Every structure is written in structure tokens, then in C-alpha cells.
XYZ file of C-alpha atoms in Angstrom:
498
model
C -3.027 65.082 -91.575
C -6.312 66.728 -91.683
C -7.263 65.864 -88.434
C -3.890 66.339 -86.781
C -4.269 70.540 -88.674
C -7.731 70.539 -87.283
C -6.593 69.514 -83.884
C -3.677 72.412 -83.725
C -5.844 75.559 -85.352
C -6.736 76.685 -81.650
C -3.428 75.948 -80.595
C -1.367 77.862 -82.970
C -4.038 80.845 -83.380
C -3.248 83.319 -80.302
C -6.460 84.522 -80.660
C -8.693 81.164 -80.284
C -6.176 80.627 -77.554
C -6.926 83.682 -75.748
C -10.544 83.552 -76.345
C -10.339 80.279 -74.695
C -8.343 81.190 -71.650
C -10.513 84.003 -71.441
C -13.601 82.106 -71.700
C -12.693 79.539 -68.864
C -11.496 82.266 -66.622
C -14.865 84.071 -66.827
C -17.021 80.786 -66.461
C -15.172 79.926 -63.122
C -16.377 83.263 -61.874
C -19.793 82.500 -63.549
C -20.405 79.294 -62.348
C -19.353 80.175 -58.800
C -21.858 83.263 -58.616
C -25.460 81.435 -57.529
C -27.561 82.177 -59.944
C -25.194 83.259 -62.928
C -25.744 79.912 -64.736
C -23.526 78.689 -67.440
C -26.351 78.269 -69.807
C -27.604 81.742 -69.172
C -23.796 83.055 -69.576
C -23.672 80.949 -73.457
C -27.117 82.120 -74.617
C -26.310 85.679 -73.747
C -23.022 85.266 -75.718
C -25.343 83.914 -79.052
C -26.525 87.404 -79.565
C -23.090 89.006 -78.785
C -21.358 86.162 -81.450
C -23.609 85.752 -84.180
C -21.621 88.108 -86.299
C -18.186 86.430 -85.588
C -16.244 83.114 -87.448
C -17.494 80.585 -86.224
C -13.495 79.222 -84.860
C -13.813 82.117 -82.429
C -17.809 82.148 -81.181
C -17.615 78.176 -80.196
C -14.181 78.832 -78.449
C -15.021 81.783 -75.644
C -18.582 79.287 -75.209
C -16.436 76.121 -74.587
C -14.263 77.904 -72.036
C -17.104 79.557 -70.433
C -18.965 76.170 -70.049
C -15.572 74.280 -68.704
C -15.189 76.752 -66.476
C -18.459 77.134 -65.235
C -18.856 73.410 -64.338
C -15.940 73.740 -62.443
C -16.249 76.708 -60.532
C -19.746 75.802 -58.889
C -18.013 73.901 -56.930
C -15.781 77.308 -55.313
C -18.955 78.632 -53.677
C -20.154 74.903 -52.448
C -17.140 74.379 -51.122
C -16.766 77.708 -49.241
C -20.160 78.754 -48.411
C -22.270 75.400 -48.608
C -24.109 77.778 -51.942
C -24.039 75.333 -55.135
C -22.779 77.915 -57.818
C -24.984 74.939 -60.161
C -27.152 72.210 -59.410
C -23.810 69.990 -61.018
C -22.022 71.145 -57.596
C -24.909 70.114 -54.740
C -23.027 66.873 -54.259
C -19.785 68.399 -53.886
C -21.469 70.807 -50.600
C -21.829 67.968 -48.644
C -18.651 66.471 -48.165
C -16.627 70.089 -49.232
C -18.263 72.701 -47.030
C -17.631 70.383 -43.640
C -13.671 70.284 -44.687
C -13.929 74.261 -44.983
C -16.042 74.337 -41.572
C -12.865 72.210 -40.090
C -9.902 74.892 -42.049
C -9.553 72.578 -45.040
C -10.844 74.692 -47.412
C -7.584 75.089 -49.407
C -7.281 71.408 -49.478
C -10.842 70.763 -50.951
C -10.155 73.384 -53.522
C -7.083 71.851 -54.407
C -8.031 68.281 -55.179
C -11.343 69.313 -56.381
C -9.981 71.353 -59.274
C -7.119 68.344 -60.088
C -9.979 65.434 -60.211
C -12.239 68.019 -62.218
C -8.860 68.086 -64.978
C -9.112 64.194 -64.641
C -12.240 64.188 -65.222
C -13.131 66.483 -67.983
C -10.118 64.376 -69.891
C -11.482 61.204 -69.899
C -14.744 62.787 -71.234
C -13.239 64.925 -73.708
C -11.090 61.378 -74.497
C -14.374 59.380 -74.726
C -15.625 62.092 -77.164
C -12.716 61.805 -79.630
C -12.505 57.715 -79.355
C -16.358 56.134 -78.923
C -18.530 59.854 -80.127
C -20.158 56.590 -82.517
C -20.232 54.129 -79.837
C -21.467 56.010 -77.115
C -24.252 58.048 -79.504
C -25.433 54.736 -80.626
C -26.243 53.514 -76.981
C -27.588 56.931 -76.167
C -29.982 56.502 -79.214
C -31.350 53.173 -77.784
C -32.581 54.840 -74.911
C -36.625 54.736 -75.115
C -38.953 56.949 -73.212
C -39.416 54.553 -70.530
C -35.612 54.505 -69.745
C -35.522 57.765 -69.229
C -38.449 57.896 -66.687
C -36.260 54.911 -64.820
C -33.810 57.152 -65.047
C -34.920 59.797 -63.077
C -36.704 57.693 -60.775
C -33.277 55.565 -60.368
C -32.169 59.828 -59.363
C -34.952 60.147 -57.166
C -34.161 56.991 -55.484
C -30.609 58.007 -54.730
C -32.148 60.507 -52.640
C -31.433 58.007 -49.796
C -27.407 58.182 -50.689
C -28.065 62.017 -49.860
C -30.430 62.118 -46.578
C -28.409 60.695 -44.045
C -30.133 58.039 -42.050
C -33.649 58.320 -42.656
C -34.923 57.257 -46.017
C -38.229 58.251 -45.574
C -37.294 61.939 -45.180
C -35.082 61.890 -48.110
C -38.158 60.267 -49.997
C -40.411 63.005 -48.772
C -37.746 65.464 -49.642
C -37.502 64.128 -53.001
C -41.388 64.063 -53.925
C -42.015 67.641 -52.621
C -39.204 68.693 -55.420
C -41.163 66.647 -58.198
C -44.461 68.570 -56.664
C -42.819 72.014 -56.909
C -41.478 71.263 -60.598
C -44.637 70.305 -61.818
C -46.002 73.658 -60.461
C -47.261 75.721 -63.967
C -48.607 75.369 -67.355
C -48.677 71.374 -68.034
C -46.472 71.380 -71.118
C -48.162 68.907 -73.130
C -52.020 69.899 -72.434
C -51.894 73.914 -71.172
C -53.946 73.270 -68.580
C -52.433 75.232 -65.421
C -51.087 73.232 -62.469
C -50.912 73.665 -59.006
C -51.664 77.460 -59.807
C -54.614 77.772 -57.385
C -55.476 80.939 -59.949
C -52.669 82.660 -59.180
C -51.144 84.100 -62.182
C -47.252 84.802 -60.818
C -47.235 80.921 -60.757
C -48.274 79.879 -64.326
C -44.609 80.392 -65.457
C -43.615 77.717 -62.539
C -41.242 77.770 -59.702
C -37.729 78.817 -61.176
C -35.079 76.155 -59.663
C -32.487 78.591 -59.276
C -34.656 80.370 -56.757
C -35.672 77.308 -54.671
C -31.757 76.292 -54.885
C -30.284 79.663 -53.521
C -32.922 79.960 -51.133
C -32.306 76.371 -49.487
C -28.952 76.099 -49.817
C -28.065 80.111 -49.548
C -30.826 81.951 -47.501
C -31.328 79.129 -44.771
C -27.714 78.545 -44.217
C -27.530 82.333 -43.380
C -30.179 81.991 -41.065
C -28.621 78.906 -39.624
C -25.333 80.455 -38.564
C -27.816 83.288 -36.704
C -27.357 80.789 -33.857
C -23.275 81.105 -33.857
C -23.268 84.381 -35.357
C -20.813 85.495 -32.224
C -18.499 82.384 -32.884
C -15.188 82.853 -34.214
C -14.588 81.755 -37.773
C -12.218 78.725 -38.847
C -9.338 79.807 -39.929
C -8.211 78.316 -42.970
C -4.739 76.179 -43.047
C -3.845 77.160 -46.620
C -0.561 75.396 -46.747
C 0.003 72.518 -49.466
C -2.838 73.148 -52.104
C -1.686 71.341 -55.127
C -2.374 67.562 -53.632
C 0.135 65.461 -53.580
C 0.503 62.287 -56.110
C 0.161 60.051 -53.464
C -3.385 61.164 -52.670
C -4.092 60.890 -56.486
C -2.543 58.024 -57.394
C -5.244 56.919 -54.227
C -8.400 58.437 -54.869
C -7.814 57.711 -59.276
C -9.294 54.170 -59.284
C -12.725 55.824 -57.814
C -11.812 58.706 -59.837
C -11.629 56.616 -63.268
C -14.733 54.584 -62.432
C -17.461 57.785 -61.764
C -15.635 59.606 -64.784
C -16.688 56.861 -66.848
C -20.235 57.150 -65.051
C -20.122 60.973 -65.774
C -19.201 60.212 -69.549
C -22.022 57.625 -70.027
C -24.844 60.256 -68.641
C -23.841 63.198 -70.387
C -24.088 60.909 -73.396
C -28.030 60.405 -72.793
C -30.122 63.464 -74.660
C -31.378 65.666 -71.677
C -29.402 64.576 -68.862
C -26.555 66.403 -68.022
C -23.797 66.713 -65.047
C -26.250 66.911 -62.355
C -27.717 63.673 -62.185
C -24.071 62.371 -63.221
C -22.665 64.218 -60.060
C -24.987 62.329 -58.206
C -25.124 58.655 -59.321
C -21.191 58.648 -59.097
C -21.880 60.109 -55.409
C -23.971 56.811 -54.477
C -21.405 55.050 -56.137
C -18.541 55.745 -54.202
C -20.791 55.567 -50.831
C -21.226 52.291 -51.854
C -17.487 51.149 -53.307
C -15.845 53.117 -50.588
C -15.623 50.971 -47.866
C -13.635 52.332 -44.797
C -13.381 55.972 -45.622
C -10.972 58.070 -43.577
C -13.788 60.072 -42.694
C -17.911 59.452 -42.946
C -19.222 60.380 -45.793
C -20.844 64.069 -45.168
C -18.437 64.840 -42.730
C -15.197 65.550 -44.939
C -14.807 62.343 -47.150
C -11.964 63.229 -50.037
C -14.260 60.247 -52.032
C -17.101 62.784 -51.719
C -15.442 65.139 -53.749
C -13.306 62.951 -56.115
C -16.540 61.438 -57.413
C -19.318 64.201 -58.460
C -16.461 66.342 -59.216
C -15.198 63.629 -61.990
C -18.458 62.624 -62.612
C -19.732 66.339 -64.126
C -16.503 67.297 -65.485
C -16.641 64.342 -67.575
C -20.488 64.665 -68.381
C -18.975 68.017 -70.756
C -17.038 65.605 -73.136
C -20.100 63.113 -72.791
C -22.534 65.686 -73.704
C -21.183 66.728 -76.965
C -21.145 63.021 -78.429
C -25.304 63.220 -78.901
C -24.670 66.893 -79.895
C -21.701 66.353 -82.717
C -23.034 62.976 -84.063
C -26.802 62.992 -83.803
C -27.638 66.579 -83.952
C -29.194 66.102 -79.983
C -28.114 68.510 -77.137
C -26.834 66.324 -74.156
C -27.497 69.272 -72.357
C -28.926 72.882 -71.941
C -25.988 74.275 -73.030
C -24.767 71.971 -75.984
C -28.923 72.693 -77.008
C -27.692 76.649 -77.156
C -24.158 75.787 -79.045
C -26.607 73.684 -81.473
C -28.295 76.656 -81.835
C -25.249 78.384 -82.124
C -23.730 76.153 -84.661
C -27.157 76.121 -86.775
C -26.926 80.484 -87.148
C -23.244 79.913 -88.530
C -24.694 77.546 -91.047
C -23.689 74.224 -90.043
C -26.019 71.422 -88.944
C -24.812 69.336 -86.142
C -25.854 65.638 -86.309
C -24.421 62.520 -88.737
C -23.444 64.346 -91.318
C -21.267 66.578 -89.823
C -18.369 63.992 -89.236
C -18.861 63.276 -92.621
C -19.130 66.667 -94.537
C -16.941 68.693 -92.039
C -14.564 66.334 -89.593
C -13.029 69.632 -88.844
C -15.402 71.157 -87.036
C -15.911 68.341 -84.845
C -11.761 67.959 -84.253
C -11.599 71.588 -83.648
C -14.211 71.705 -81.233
C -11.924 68.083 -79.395
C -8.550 70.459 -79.130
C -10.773 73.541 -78.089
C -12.204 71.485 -74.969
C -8.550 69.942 -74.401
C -7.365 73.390 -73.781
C -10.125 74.853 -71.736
C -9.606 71.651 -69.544
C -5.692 72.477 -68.897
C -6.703 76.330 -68.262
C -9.333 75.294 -65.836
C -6.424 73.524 -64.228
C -4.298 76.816 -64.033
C -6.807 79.419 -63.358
C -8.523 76.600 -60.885
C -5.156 76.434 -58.684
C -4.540 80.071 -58.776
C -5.645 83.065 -56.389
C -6.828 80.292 -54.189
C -5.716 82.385 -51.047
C -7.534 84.935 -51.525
C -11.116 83.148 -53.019
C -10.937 81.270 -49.014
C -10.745 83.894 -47.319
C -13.945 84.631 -47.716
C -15.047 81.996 -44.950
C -12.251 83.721 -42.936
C -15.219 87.087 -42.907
C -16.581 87.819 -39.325
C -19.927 86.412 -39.319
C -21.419 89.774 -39.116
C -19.772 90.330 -42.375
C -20.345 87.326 -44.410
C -24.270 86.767 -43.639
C -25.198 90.639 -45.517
C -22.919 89.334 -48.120
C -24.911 86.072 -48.471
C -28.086 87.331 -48.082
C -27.482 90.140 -51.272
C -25.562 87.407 -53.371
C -28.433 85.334 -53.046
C -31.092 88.319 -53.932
C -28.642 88.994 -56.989
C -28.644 85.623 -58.244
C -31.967 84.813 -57.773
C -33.063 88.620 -59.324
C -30.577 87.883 -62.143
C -32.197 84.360 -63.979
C -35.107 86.214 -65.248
C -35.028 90.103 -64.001
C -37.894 89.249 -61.634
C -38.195 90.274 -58.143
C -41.046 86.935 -57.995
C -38.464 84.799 -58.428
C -36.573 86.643 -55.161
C -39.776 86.547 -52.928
C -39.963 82.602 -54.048
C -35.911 82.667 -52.847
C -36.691 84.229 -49.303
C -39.668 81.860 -48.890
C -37.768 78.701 -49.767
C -34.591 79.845 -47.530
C -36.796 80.238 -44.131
C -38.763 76.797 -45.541
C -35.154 75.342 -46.033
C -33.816 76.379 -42.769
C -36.943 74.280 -40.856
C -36.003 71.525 -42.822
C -32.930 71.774 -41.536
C -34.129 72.086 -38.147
C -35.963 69.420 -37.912
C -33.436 66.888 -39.978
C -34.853 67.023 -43.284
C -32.135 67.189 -46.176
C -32.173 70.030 -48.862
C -30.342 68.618 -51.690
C -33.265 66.004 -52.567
C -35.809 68.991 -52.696
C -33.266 70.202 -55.961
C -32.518 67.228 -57.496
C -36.738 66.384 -57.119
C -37.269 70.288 -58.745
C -34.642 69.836 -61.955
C -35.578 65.844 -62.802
C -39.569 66.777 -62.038
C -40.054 67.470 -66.130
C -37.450 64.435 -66.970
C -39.937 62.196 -65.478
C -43.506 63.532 -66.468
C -42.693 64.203 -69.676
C -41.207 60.640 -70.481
C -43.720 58.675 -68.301
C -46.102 60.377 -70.394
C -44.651 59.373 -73.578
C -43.681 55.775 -72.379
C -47.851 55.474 -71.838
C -49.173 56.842 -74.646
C -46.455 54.613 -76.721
C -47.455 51.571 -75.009
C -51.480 52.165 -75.499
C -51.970 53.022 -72.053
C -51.171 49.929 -70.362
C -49.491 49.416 -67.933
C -48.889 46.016 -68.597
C -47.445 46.656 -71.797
C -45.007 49.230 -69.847
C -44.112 46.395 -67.365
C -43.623 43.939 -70.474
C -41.643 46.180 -72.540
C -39.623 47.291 -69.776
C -38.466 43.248 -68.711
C -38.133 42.343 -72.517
C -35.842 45.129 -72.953
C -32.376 44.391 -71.517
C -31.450 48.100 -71.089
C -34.922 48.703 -69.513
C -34.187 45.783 -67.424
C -31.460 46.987 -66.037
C -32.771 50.242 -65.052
C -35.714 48.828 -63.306
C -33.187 46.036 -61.959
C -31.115 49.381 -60.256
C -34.235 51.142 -58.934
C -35.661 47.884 -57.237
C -31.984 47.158 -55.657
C -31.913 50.698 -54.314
C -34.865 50.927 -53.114
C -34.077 47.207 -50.946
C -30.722 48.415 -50.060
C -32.309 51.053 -48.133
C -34.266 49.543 -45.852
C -33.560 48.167 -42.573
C -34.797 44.588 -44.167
C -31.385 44.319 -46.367
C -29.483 45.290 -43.325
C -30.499 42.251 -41.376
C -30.137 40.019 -44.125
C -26.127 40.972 -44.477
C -26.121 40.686 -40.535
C -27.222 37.655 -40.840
C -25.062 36.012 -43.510
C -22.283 37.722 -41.260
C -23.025 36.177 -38.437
């Protein structure tokens, strides 16, 4: 009965329910604006909170982070912009269906696989929180440097044809994100003396610049070409085209839920490990993947809806943040006088139900708010060029101005855009420059530990790592990607075909 009273409080209370509407609505509009992260949106929120119940302060920050996962995707959908690194995958497959009038149609299934999606997390979090925080526990330093080098690797899933360019593309990310004050020594690096570049590069920047300043600069060339208009008929998809796309849908959900279980991870690197997975389950897509493919937007789109259940399981039953924003409700939580971790399921089972219902509900308003005012959000890409490109170019100054109130972090922005639009140019792909930026401190940080633990030897790293079955399988994934990339395992299948 207790559980069942804890589960309705933010049901029958207008006021957590509105708080909670309210909260989604805003983080769709959050997470959409480049720049205007979700994390930034909660922490501001801490000092505006602090006073409140408790009930109330962790509902508007669960709707605001629901939302904001979701509505990242608006902007990479319309305007090939990432509203959050979470939504990078989703550009590549989403922004050629708007450049072809689908727009409406992306939008549509995005924001119904997102609702799957962030179910079957928020469902994993009420069934296997123990389960799933006791796996996430075994994890050991060097399975999180795997990890990220496993992300790294799937740079190839992301770079087209050429796996040396997505390589490249990949390393110069780790370069740029190791730019600043080493965290474990203070000892500046890569700062050439300069001090505007002891703080490091700010990700956000090199993100809106790539994806929002060079894509500006790239539609220069067909700045006089008429834009697509957008055939906004059918949005809601129909069950048929569900009930097709759910199998891939339940298997990168579950992916999703498993990596937002992992301390420090988060929807990003879920988004894309379940986007290599379905380039590699999906055989015969109706269309190539990075041309249009529905499976490349079912899968990062379940994948980092999902990751929000799986990232309050380390939060709620360890007392570890599976995320930036779960480390800011911990914070949150700890001002209110609770301490998340084991005890908490224990001591107060109602915080941890209420907080199950209150990420239920933001999960059905996403759905509402998600498949609402649709017209009107696409008809942005309906603009005259002439329009659109001013409007681009000052949303990307905002967003980049707004992280830390720095006009560095806008000249960094400019610079990366007219870097990002050679790349382009000349074939090189974007997305592995982010993804190399944001898992850059994942990996020196836990190579570093995974060292030091094993005395410095390397051969007691390669001997822990193949005695340790997870370890094994980590190391397993990165050698088989690596292989699978290369024109080598290519012959080898044509081979056995013939």
C-alpha cells in the first residue's frame, strides 16, 4: 500500500502535476536551444528550489531533464544543430528526411520511440534498480577506459566510408578535450602559455560551431535555392510502422538502459552504441543509413531516452550520479536532507517510488507536448535561406555566449564552424570530433587510474583485463570493431560467400 500511495502523490497533487507538465514543456524548448543544456537548466533551478518541499523541487527538474533529452533532437532534426550531444546521432539520419520534406514525419516517430524508450528505462528502474546497480558497481577503471575507446571506435559506424578519417576525426576530439589544466597533476596542457585556454575548450562551443556555424556556411553555396517544403500530413506514425521498427526499438532501449546504469556515462555514448547497433542488425534498410533511415532514428532516440531511467538506478541505490544531471539532483537531494545511495530504499522507499511515478508522467507529457505545435516548430526549414542563415548564425552566438557568459567561448564557436565546414569539404565527418571532445576525460582519467592500480604495468593491465570476464568482453568488442572495419573482414565474408 505504501508504495502504491507513493506512486499516486504526483498524480493526485495538481500541483506536482503541473510542475511536471510545466517542467517537460520548458526542457523541450531547453534542450532544443544549442547551447541551453539540460544540466545547466537543473543547476540553475538548485538555487531557485532550495527553499521549496522537496515533492515539488525534484518534480519541475525531472520534467525539465525528460524534456530536454527529447527535444535536442527538434533542432537536429530541423537544422542538422544537436540541441545536446545525446541528439548528434539522431542529425544524421533526421536532417536528410527534413532536406527531402519529411520533417513532420521524423518528428513524429522520433518523439513516439523517445515515449518507448524512456518507459522501458523508467521500467528497468522500478524492476532491476538492485540488479542493474550491482553490475554497474563491477565496473573497474579499466572498463571504463574500454569503454570509451569501444565509443571512439564506433567512430567508423559514423564516418561514412573511410575509417581512417573517422579515426582521425575521433583523436583530434580526444586532443582538443585534453586541452587545459591536467586534472590530476595541474600542470597546464596544450596551453602553449596562453591563459584563455587553461580553463579548456568548452564542448558546447566546438559542437555549435561544427554542427551550427559550418552548416550555415555550407548552404552559402545554395543560398539562392528554394527551400523544401515540408509535407506535414500524417504525423502521429502509424502502428504499422511501430509495431516494425519496436523489435530494434526494444533491443537499443535495453542498450540505452544498461549505459545510463554505468557511473559517468550518460545518453550520449548510449545514443551512439545503439546507432552501430542497428547499422549492423539492420540489414536491408529502406533507405542507407545517413540518407533517411527510420532505424537511424528509432535507435539513438530509444537508446537516450532510456539512458534517463538507467541513470537514476546508480543515483537512487548507490548514491552515484549516472550522469551530470542526476550528479546535480544528488546535490539537490543532499540540501533537502536526504542522502541518496543504499540506504535510501531502505529508510525512505518513498522517495525513490515518488521520484518512479514523477518520471512516468514527464514521459507521457513529453509524448503530448512532443506531438503538438509540430506545424509550426517545421516551418522553420520552410525560412528563405536569406532568412534562416542570420537566424543560425545568432542562435549559435547565443548558445555558445550562454554556457559560461564568455565571449572566448564564441570566438572558439566561429573558429570551429569555418574548421568544421573544411572538414566537410574535404569529406571529413563532424560528429566523431564531439563524441572524441565529451569521452576525452572518460578515457584519461580511467586509463590513468587502471595504471596506477595495476603498478604501472602494462602487463598486469593486459592480464587483468583477459582474467576479467566483463573486461574481456569489452576488449573482445573493441578488437571486433576495429576488424570489422577494415577492408580485410570484407574479403573474408566475400569469400565464405562465394
Amino acid at each position: 500500500m505504501d508504495v502504491i500511495h507513493s506512486l499516486l502523490i504526483p498524480i493526485l497533487d495538481l500541483q506536482l502535476l503541473g510542475l511536471i507538465a510545466l517542467g517537460t514543456f520548458a526542457g523541450i524548448y531547453v534542450g532544443a536551444i544549442p547551447g541551453l543544456s539540460v544540466t545547466m537548466a537543473v543547476s540553475i533551478l538548485i538555487s531557485f528550489t532550495f527553499s521549496w518541499d522537496v515533492y515539488p523541487a525534484l518534480a519541475l527538474m525531472i520534467g525539465i531533464y525528460m524534456g530536454g533529452v527529447y527535444g535536442g533532437s527538434r533542432t537536429a532534426i530541423l537544422l542538422n544543430i544537436p540541441g545536446a550531444p545525446a541528439a548528434i546521432a539522431t542529425a544524421l539520419d533526421g536532417y536528410p528526411m527534413a532536406q527531402k520534406g519529411q520533417a513532420g514525419e521524423a518528428i513524429g516517430i522520433v518523439t513516439v520511440v523517445s515515449f518507448i524508450g524512456g518507459f522501458i528505462g523508467i521500467f528497468a528502474l522500478a524492476v532491476f534498480a538492485p540488479l542493474l546497480a550491482d553490475f554497474a558497481i563491477r565496473f573497474q577503471p579499466r572498463d571504463y577506459f574500454l569503454l570509451g575507446v569501444l565509443g571512439i571506435l564506433l567512430v567508423g559506424s559514423l564516418s561514412g566510408e573511410s575509417l581512417v578519417k573517422g579515426i582521425f576525426a575521433g583523436a583530434l576530439g580526444i586532443g582538443l578535450g585534453a586541452v587545459g589544466m591536467d586534472p590530476l597533476t595541474f600542470t597546464e596542457r596544450f596551453t602553449f602559455g596562453t591563459d584563455g585556454l587553461r580553463a579548456g575548450v568548452s564542448f558546447v562551443a566546438v559542437m555549435i560551431g561544427m554542427f551550427g556555424i559550418s552548416e550555415g556556411l555550407m548552404q552559402l553555396h545554395t543560398v539562392n535555392t528554394p527551400a523544401v517544403k515540408q509535407k506535414i500530413g500524417r504525423i502521429i506514425p502509424s502502428w504499422l510502422m511501430v509495431r516494425k521498427h519496436l523489435p530494434l526499438g526494444l533491443q537499443t532501449s535495453t542498450i540505452g538502459t544498461v549505459i545510463g546504469a554505468l557511473p559517468g556515462t550518460g545518453g550520449d555514448i548510449a545514443a551512439l552504441i545503439a546507432y552501430d547497433h542497428a547499422t549492423r542488425v539492420t540489414k536491408n534498410p529502406e533507405v542507407p543509413f545517413g540518407k533517411g533511415a527510420i532505424e537511424g532514428l528509432v535507435a539513438p532516440e530509444t537508446a537516450n531516452n532510456a539512458a534517463v531511467g538507467g541513470a537514476f538506478i546508480p543515483m537512487l541505490t548507490l548514491g552515484i550520479p549516472g550522469d551530470a544531471v542526476t550528479a546535480i539532483m544528488i546535490g539537490a537531494l543532499f540540501i533537502h536532507g536526504l542522502n541518496p545511495g543504499p540506504m535510501l530504499m531502505v529508510e525512505q522507499p518513498d522517495m525513490f517510488w515518488f521520484i518512479v511515478s514523477a518520471l512516468g508522467l514527464a514521459n507521457v507529457f513529453m509524448l503530448i507536448f512532443g506531438l503538438t505545435g509540430i506545424k509550426a516548430f517545421v516551418k522553420i526549414v520552410e525560412m528563405p535561406r536569406a532568412i534562416l542563415l542570420p537566424v543560425i548564425l545568432l542562435l549559435s552566438i547565443v548558445g555558445a555566449y550562454a554556457v559560461s557568459n564568455s565571449l572566448n567561448d564564441v570566438y572558439w564557436m566561429l573558429g570551429f564552424g569555418v574548421f568544421g565546414y573544411f572538414m566537410k569539404l574535404y569529406g571529413y565527418p563532424l560528429g566523431p570530433v564531439i563524441l572524441g571532445v565529451i569521452l576525452s576525460r572518460l578515457l584519461d582519467d580511467n586509463w590513468r587510474r587502471a595504471i596506477i592500480s595495476d603498478q604501472e604495468s602494462l602487463w598486469l593491465l593486459l592480464k587483468g583485463t583477459l582474467m576479467s570476464p566483463l573486461s574481456l568482453v569489452l576488449f573482445a568488442s573493441v578488437v571486433l570493431i576495429f576488424v570489422s572495419k577494415t577492408p580485410l573482414w570484407g574479403m573474408i565474408f566475400r569469400k565464405r560467400a562465394a
